[in-house]
């Protein structure tokens, strides 16, 4: 009875979380910059049954995990923590190991810059991986961590609350970077552009990069 009651309670909790997530998706569906909930929802609707997802979305990982939630063994990979940059080369490795499956990597802009040269490898060996760069123009997870640290230490934010955590001045242009390494690229700036861009990339059977301009604001706390 204890096990049954616990299982039923967990089922209720999971349904409540699912309903809450659906409300978040609907609320931000047409938001601009693009919401990460919209991005992950559109991606989920485009993925074929054989898809393998590499998650290095960092601050958007929660939305990816809640919305896409792969259940088949071997259909989901992610970095464990302690370092970033595995997404670009990791997806190549998965595609080489599973050439008959669709491989999609969702990667934060900051994480992508750690191993951006992997795009050349994908182009040189014609490895058809689809990369979705979640470009919020900064190390957003570091900003969240900075807020958490200040709250714990009771530190008041300064005039420049997140020093050296923005990827601006100049902003990164991942489409130009990709094309310079021989990979097809497209920039997605509006919510309605997401699905056709993903469908085109997946059907190309070529290495392809989609730079999606997403929400990135973090209030100092």
PDB file of C-alpha atoms in Angstrom:
ATOM      1  CA  UNK A   1       0.000   0.000   0.000  1.00  0.00           C
ATOM      2  CA  UNK A   2       2.799   2.450   0.779  1.00  0.00           C
ATOM      3  CA  UNK A   3       4.377   1.866  -2.616  1.00  0.00           C
ATOM      4  CA  UNK A   4       1.031   2.210  -4.391  1.00  0.00           C
ATOM      5  CA  UNK A   5       0.207   5.446  -2.575  1.00  0.00           C
ATOM      6  CA  UNK A   6       3.614   6.882  -3.366  1.00  0.00           C
ATOM      7  CA  UNK A   7       3.280   5.938  -7.017  1.00  0.00           C
ATOM      8  CA  UNK A   8      -0.140   7.558  -7.252  1.00  0.00           C
ATOM      9  CA  UNK A   9       1.143  10.716  -5.538  1.00  0.00           C
ATOM     10  CA  UNK A  10       4.046  10.921  -7.972  1.00  0.00           C
ATOM     11  CA  UNK A  11       1.677  10.500 -10.918  1.00  0.00           C
ATOM     12  CA  UNK A  12      -0.445  13.403  -9.649  1.00  0.00           C
ATOM     13  CA  UNK A  13       2.652  15.546  -9.155  1.00  0.00           C
ATOM     14  CA  UNK A  14       3.897  14.775 -12.658  1.00  0.00           C
ATOM     15  CA  UNK A  15       0.549  15.703 -14.179  1.00  0.00           C
ATOM     16  CA  UNK A  16       0.533  18.984 -12.260  1.00  0.00           C
ATOM     17  CA  UNK A  17       4.049  19.764 -13.538  1.00  0.00           C
ATOM     18  CA  UNK A  18       2.975  18.912 -17.082  1.00  0.00           C
ATOM     19  CA  UNK A  19      -0.037  21.209 -16.828  1.00  0.00           C
ATOM     20  CA  UNK A  20       2.109  24.022 -15.435  1.00  0.00           C
ATOM     21  CA  UNK A  21       4.578  23.602 -18.282  1.00  0.00           C
ATOM     22  CA  UNK A  22       1.770  23.731 -20.859  1.00  0.00           C
ATOM     23  CA  UNK A  23       0.603  27.034 -19.370  1.00  0.00           C
ATOM     24  CA  UNK A  24       4.151  28.420 -19.600  1.00  0.00           C
ATOM     25  CA  UNK A  25       4.378  27.355 -23.235  1.00  0.00           C
ATOM     26  CA  UNK A  26       1.086  29.014 -24.172  1.00  0.00           C
ATOM     27  CA  UNK A  27       1.880  32.216 -22.294  1.00  0.00           C
ATOM     28  CA  UNK A  28       5.171  32.789 -24.136  1.00  0.00           C
ATOM     29  CA  UNK A  29       4.215  31.234 -27.489  1.00  0.00           C
ATOM     30  CA  UNK A  30       4.446  34.465 -29.522  1.00  0.00           C
ATOM     31  CA  UNK A  31       7.078  36.192 -27.399  1.00  0.00           C
ATOM     32  CA  UNK A  32       9.916  38.047 -29.082  1.00  0.00           C
ATOM     33  CA  UNK A  33      12.791  37.436 -28.478  1.00  0.00           C
ATOM     34  CA  UNK A  34      11.834  33.791 -28.838  1.00  0.00           C
ATOM     35  CA  UNK A  35      11.043  31.913 -25.640  1.00  0.00           C
ATOM     36  CA  UNK A  36      12.947  28.723 -24.951  1.00  0.00           C
ATOM     37  CA  UNK A  37       9.629  26.965 -24.296  1.00  0.00           C
ATOM     38  CA  UNK A  38       8.525  27.783 -27.872  1.00  0.00           C
ATOM     39  CA  UNK A  39      11.852  26.644 -29.293  1.00  0.00           C
ATOM     40  CA  UNK A  40      11.779  23.290 -27.499  1.00  0.00           C
ATOM     41  CA  UNK A  41       8.111  22.732 -28.339  1.00  0.00           C
ATOM     42  CA  UNK A  42       8.700  23.311 -32.036  1.00  0.00           C
ATOM     43  CA  UNK A  43      11.759  21.078 -31.994  1.00  0.00           C
ATOM     44  CA  UNK A  44       9.814  18.337 -30.244  1.00  0.00           C
ATOM     45  CA  UNK A  45       7.134  18.504 -32.947  1.00  0.00           C
ATOM     46  CA  UNK A  46       9.759  18.147 -35.691  1.00  0.00           C
ATOM     47  CA  UNK A  47      11.864  15.309 -34.304  1.00  0.00           C
ATOM     48  CA  UNK A  48      11.473  11.928 -36.023  1.00  0.00           C
ATOM     49  CA  UNK A  49      11.038   8.785 -33.956  1.00  0.00           C
ATOM     50  CA  UNK A  50      14.672   7.766 -34.421  1.00  0.00           C
ATOM     51  CA  UNK A  51      16.095  11.108 -33.234  1.00  0.00           C
ATOM     52  CA  UNK A  52      19.004  11.372 -30.821  1.00  0.00           C
ATOM     53  CA  UNK A  53      19.266  14.657 -28.897  1.00  0.00           C
ATOM     54  CA  UNK A  54      22.448  16.078 -27.400  1.00  0.00           C
ATOM     55  CA  UNK A  55      21.535  18.638 -24.754  1.00  0.00           C
ATOM     56  CA  UNK A  56      24.060  21.357 -23.984  1.00  0.00           C
ATOM     57  CA  UNK A  57      21.477  24.101 -23.796  1.00  0.00           C
ATOM     58  CA  UNK A  58      22.696  25.023 -20.279  1.00  0.00           C
ATOM     59  CA  UNK A  59      20.158  27.562 -18.924  1.00  0.00           C
ATOM     60  CA  UNK A  60      17.468  26.240 -21.307  1.00  0.00           C
ATOM     61  CA  UNK A  61      18.079  22.612 -20.341  1.00  0.00           C
ATOM     62  CA  UNK A  62      15.126  22.507 -17.957  1.00  0.00           C
ATOM     63  CA  UNK A  63      12.717  23.417 -20.752  1.00  0.00           C
ATOM     64  CA  UNK A  64      14.326  20.896 -23.094  1.00  0.00           C
ATOM     65  CA  UNK A  65      14.099  18.091 -20.546  1.00  0.00           C
ATOM     66  CA  UNK A  66      10.500  18.871 -19.613  1.00  0.00           C
ATOM     67  CA  UNK A  67       9.205  19.286 -23.149  1.00  0.00           C
ATOM     68  CA  UNK A  68      11.197  16.815 -25.240  1.00  0.00           C
ATOM     69  CA  UNK A  69      11.850  14.227 -22.531  1.00  0.00           C
ATOM     70  CA  UNK A  70      13.253  11.368 -24.660  1.00  0.00           C
ATOM     71  CA  UNK A  71      12.355   7.974 -23.233  1.00  0.00           C
ATOM     72  CA  UNK A  72      14.103   5.492 -25.536  1.00  0.00           C
ATOM     73  CA  UNK A  73      17.496   4.254 -24.290  1.00  0.00           C
ATOM     74  CA  UNK A  74      20.298   5.974 -26.168  1.00  0.00           C
ATOM     75  CA  UNK A  75      18.091   8.782 -27.483  1.00  0.00           C
ATOM     76  CA  UNK A  76      19.403  11.473 -25.139  1.00  0.00           C
ATOM     77  CA  UNK A  77      22.901  12.668 -24.244  1.00  0.00           C
ATOM     78  CA  UNK A  78      24.078  15.601 -22.132  1.00  0.00           C
ATOM     79  CA  UNK A  79      27.156  16.975 -20.437  1.00  0.00           C
ATOM     80  CA  UNK A  80      27.428  15.951 -16.804  1.00  0.00           C
ATOM     81  CA  UNK A  81      28.816  19.262 -15.544  1.00  0.00           C
ATOM     82  CA  UNK A  82      32.159  20.659 -14.521  1.00  0.00           C
ATOM     83  CA  UNK A  83      32.894  21.912 -18.017  1.00  0.00           C
ATOM     84  CA  UNK A  84      31.214  22.914 -21.262  1.00  0.00           C
ATOM     85  CA  UNK A  85      31.903  22.517 -24.957  1.00  0.00           C
ATOM     86  CA  UNK A  86      30.995  18.857 -25.461  1.00  0.00           C
ATOM     87  CA  UNK A  87      27.910  19.485 -27.583  1.00  0.00           C
ATOM     88  CA  UNK A  88      29.431  20.265 -30.976  1.00  0.00           C
ATOM     89  CA  UNK A  89      31.966  17.411 -31.130  1.00  0.00           C
ATOM     90  CA  UNK A  90      29.782  15.073 -29.077  1.00  0.00           C
ATOM     91  CA  UNK A  91      27.006  15.178 -31.656  1.00  0.00           C
ATOM     92  CA  UNK A  92      29.518  14.273 -34.360  1.00  0.00           C
ATOM     93  CA  UNK A  93      30.605  11.255 -32.362  1.00  0.00           C
ATOM     94  CA  UNK A  94      27.006  10.114 -31.925  1.00  0.00           C
ATOM     95  CA  UNK A  95      26.309  10.449 -35.655  1.00  0.00           C
ATOM     96  CA  UNK A  96      29.399   8.428 -36.525  1.00  0.00           C
ATOM     97  CA  UNK A  97      28.297   5.711 -34.100  1.00  0.00           C
ATOM     98  CA  UNK A  98      24.685   5.801 -35.329  1.00  0.00           C
ATOM     99  CA  UNK A  99      24.781   6.865 -38.974  1.00  0.00           C
ATOM    100  CA  UNK A 100      21.199   5.787 -39.668  1.00  0.00           C
ATOM    101  CA  UNK A 101      19.672   7.976 -36.945  1.00  0.00           C
ATOM    102  CA  UNK A 102      18.856  11.692 -36.891  1.00  0.00           C
ATOM    103  CA  UNK A 103      21.151  13.612 -34.545  1.00  0.00           C
ATOM    104  CA  UNK A 104      20.253  17.060 -33.216  1.00  0.00           C
ATOM    105  CA  UNK A 105      22.326  19.060 -30.751  1.00  0.00           C
ATOM    106  CA  UNK A 106      20.891  22.017 -28.820  1.00  0.00           C
ATOM    107  CA  UNK A 107      23.753  24.156 -27.570  1.00  0.00           C
ATOM    108  CA  UNK A 108      24.099  27.456 -25.738  1.00  0.00           C
ATOM    109  CA  UNK A 109      25.998  30.223 -27.485  1.00  0.00           C
ATOM    110  CA  UNK A 110      28.694  30.369 -24.827  1.00  0.00           C
ATOM    111  CA  UNK A 111      29.187  26.603 -24.797  1.00  0.00           C
ATOM    112  CA  UNK A 112      29.411  26.521 -28.587  1.00  0.00           C
ATOM    113  CA  UNK A 113      32.367  28.908 -28.595  1.00  0.00           C
ATOM    114  CA  UNK A 114      34.464  26.427 -26.618  1.00  0.00           C
ATOM    115  CA  UNK A 115      34.614  23.943 -29.509  1.00  0.00           C
ATOM    116  CA  UNK A 116      33.344  25.904 -32.505  1.00  0.00           C
ATOM    117  CA  UNK A 117      36.019  24.316 -34.731  1.00  0.00           C
ATOM    118  CA  UNK A 118      33.987  21.097 -34.684  1.00  0.00           C
ATOM    119  CA  UNK A 119      31.839  22.699 -37.405  1.00  0.00           C
ATOM    120  CA  UNK A 120      34.777  22.402 -39.803  1.00  0.00           C
ATOM    121  CA  UNK A 121      35.084  18.715 -38.950  1.00  0.00           C
ATOM    122  CA  UNK A 122      31.382  18.191 -39.690  1.00  0.00           C
ATOM    123  CA  UNK A 123      31.763  19.948 -43.035  1.00  0.00           C
ATOM    124  CA  UNK A 124      35.079  18.278 -43.960  1.00  0.00           C
ATOM    125  CA  UNK A 125      33.707  14.763 -43.421  1.00  0.00           C
ATOM    126  CA  UNK A 126      30.135  15.631 -44.480  1.00  0.00           C
ATOM    127  CA  UNK A 127      28.595  14.512 -41.190  1.00  0.00           C
ATOM    128  CA  UNK A 128      24.869  15.438 -41.218  1.00  0.00           C
ATOM    129  CA  UNK A 129      24.287  16.799 -37.730  1.00  0.00           C
ATOM    130  CA  UNK A 130      21.751  19.554 -37.072  1.00  0.00           C
ATOM    131  CA  UNK A 131      23.002  22.123 -34.577  1.00  0.00           C
ATOM    132  CA  UNK A 132      20.571  24.499 -32.879  1.00  0.00           C
ATOM    133  CA  UNK A 133      22.426  27.335 -31.175  1.00  0.00           C
ATOM    134  CA  UNK A 134      20.382  28.903 -28.407  1.00  0.00           C
ATOM    135  CA  UNK A 135      21.764  32.444 -28.720  1.00  0.00           C
ATOM    136  CA  UNK A 136      20.778  34.609 -25.755  1.00  0.00           C
ATOM    137  CA  UNK A 137      23.936  36.712 -26.117  1.00  0.00           C
ATOM    138  CA  UNK A 138      25.483  35.799 -22.814  1.00  0.00           C
ATOM    139  CA  UNK A 139      26.477  33.285 -20.199  1.00  0.00           C
ATOM    140  CA  UNK A 140      22.994  33.255 -18.712  1.00  0.00           C
ATOM    141  CA  UNK A 141      23.638  30.410 -16.294  1.00  0.00           C
ATOM    142  CA  UNK A 142      26.497  32.395 -14.756  1.00  0.00           C
ATOM    143  CA  UNK A 143      24.110  35.281 -14.176  1.00  0.00           C
ATOM    144  CA  UNK A 144      21.715  32.985 -12.360  1.00  0.00           C
ATOM    145  CA  UNK A 145      24.594  31.664 -10.289  1.00  0.00           C
ATOM    146  CA  UNK A 146      25.750  35.198  -9.509  1.00  0.00           C
ATOM    147  CA  UNK A 147      22.269  36.082  -8.283  1.00  0.00           C
ATOM    148  CA  UNK A 148      22.217  32.973  -6.113  1.00  0.00           C
ATOM    149  CA  UNK A 149      25.610  33.849  -4.632  1.00  0.00           C
ATOM    150  CA  UNK A 150      24.572  37.433  -3.857  1.00  0.00           C
ATOM    151  CA  UNK A 151      21.381  36.309  -2.156  1.00  0.00           C
ATOM    152  CA  UNK A 152      23.243  33.840   0.032  1.00  0.00           C
ATOM    153  CA  UNK A 153      25.923  36.356   0.930  1.00  0.00           C
ATOM    154  CA  UNK A 154      23.432  39.247   1.194  1.00  0.00           C
ATOM    155  CA  UNK A 155      25.382  41.334  -1.306  1.00  0.00           C
ATOM    156  CA  UNK A 156      23.731  44.274  -3.068  1.00  0.00           C
ATOM    157  CA  UNK A 157      24.150  44.219  -6.894  1.00  0.00           C
ATOM    158  CA  UNK A 158      26.511  46.836  -8.305  1.00  0.00           C
ATOM    159  CA  UNK A 159      25.865  49.195 -11.241  1.00  0.00           C
ATOM    160  CA  UNK A 160      27.355  46.483 -13.469  1.00  0.00           C
ATOM    161  CA  UNK A 161      25.833  43.365 -11.888  1.00  0.00           C
ATOM    162  CA  UNK A 162      27.103  40.808 -14.433  1.00  0.00           C
ATOM    163  CA  UNK A 163      30.625  41.817 -15.507  1.00  0.00           C
ATOM    164  CA  UNK A 164      32.113  39.920 -18.467  1.00  0.00           C
ATOM    165  CA  UNK A 165      29.063  37.663 -18.826  1.00  0.00           C
ATOM    166  CA  UNK A 166      27.606  39.138 -22.032  1.00  0.00           C
ATOM    167  CA  UNK A 167      28.586  37.991 -25.523  1.00  0.00           C
ATOM    168  CA  UNK A 168      28.122  41.388 -27.146  1.00  0.00           C
ATOM    169  CA  UNK A 169      30.316  44.189 -28.434  1.00  0.00           C
ATOM    170  CA  UNK A 170      30.490  42.721 -31.038  1.00  0.00           C
ATOM    171  CA  UNK A 171      27.697  40.146 -30.926  1.00  0.00           C
ATOM    172  CA  UNK A 172      28.438  36.657 -32.153  1.00  0.00           C
ATOM    173  CA  UNK A 173      27.144  35.776 -35.617  1.00  0.00           C
ATOM    174  CA  UNK A 174      26.982  31.998 -35.712  1.00  0.00           C
ATOM    175  CA  UNK A 175      25.619  31.881 -39.249  1.00  0.00           C
ATOM    176  CA  UNK A 176      28.712  33.626 -40.606  1.00  0.00           C
ATOM    177  CA  UNK A 177      30.952  31.444 -38.449  1.00  0.00           C
ATOM    178  CA  UNK A 178      29.261  28.289 -39.740  1.00  0.00           C
ATOM    179  CA  UNK A 179      29.403  29.324 -43.376  1.00  0.00           C
ATOM    180  CA  UNK A 180      33.050  30.231 -42.968  1.00  0.00           C
ATOM    181  CA  UNK A 181      33.687  26.621 -41.963  1.00  0.00           C
ATOM    182  CA  UNK A 182      31.580  25.143 -44.747  1.00  0.00           C
ATOM    183  CA  UNK A 183      28.367  24.478 -42.799  1.00  0.00           C
ATOM    184  CA  UNK A 184      24.965  25.729 -43.936  1.00  0.00           C
ATOM    185  CA  UNK A 185      23.518  28.271 -41.542  1.00  0.00           C
ATOM    186  CA  UNK A 186      20.323  30.195 -40.930  1.00  0.00           C
ATOM    187  CA  UNK A 187      19.357  32.756 -38.294  1.00  0.00           C
ATOM    188  CA  UNK A 188      15.891  32.469 -36.734  1.00  0.00           C
ATOM    189  CA  UNK A 189      14.597  35.637 -35.107  1.00  0.00           C
ATOM    190  CA  UNK A 190      10.797  35.179 -35.118  1.00  0.00           C
ATOM    191  CA  UNK A 191       8.769  32.380 -33.494  1.00  0.00           C
ATOM    192  CA  UNK A 192       6.963  31.365 -36.692  1.00  0.00           C
ATOM    193  CA  UNK A 193      10.293  30.783 -38.432  1.00  0.00           C
ATOM    194  CA  UNK A 194      11.359  28.008 -36.052  1.00  0.00           C
ATOM    195  CA  UNK A 195       9.467  24.996 -37.383  1.00  0.00           C
ATOM    196  CA  UNK A 196      10.151  25.466 -41.139  1.00  0.00           C
ATOM    197  CA  UNK A 197      13.823  26.148 -40.397  1.00  0.00           C
ATOM    198  CA  UNK A 198      14.165  22.948 -38.358  1.00  0.00           C
ATOM    199  CA  UNK A 199      12.305  20.904 -40.962  1.00  0.00           C
ATOM    200  CA  UNK A 200      14.551  22.237 -43.727  1.00  0.00           C
ATOM    201  CA  UNK A 201      17.687  21.474 -41.731  1.00  0.00           C
ATOM    202  CA  UNK A 202      16.604  17.930 -40.882  1.00  0.00           C
ATOM    203  CA  UNK A 203      15.657  17.137 -44.483  1.00  0.00           C
ATOM    204  CA  UNK A 204      18.924  18.490 -45.949  1.00  0.00           C
ATOM    205  CA  UNK A 205      21.000  15.452 -44.911  1.00  0.00           C
ATOM    206  CA  UNK A 206      23.900  17.884 -44.477  1.00  0.00           C
ATOM    207  CA  UNK A 207      25.598  19.436 -41.463  1.00  0.00           C
ATOM    208  CA  UNK A 208      23.484  22.476 -40.681  1.00  0.00           C
ATOM    209  CA  UNK A 209      23.393  25.180 -38.006  1.00  0.00           C
ATOM    210  CA  UNK A 210      20.373  27.158 -36.879  1.00  0.00           C
ATOM    211  CA  UNK A 211      21.059  30.207 -34.750  1.00  0.00           C
ATOM    212  CA  UNK A 212      17.909  30.959 -32.747  1.00  0.00           C
ATOM    213  CA  UNK A 213      17.788  34.349 -31.032  1.00  0.00           C
ATOM    214  CA  UNK A 214      16.153  33.637 -27.684  1.00  0.00           C
ATOM    215  CA  UNK A 215      15.269  35.464 -24.506  1.00  0.00           C
ATOM    216  CA  UNK A 216      18.273  36.259 -22.357  1.00  0.00           C
ATOM    217  CA  UNK A 217      17.406  38.922 -19.825  1.00  0.00           C
ATOM    218  CA  UNK A 218      18.263  38.234 -16.192  1.00  0.00           C
ATOM    219  CA  UNK A 219      17.351  40.750 -13.509  1.00  0.00           C
ATOM    220  CA  UNK A 220      20.038  41.441 -10.903  1.00  0.00           C
ATOM    221  CA  UNK A 221      19.026  40.241  -7.452  1.00  0.00           C
TER     222      UNK A 221
END
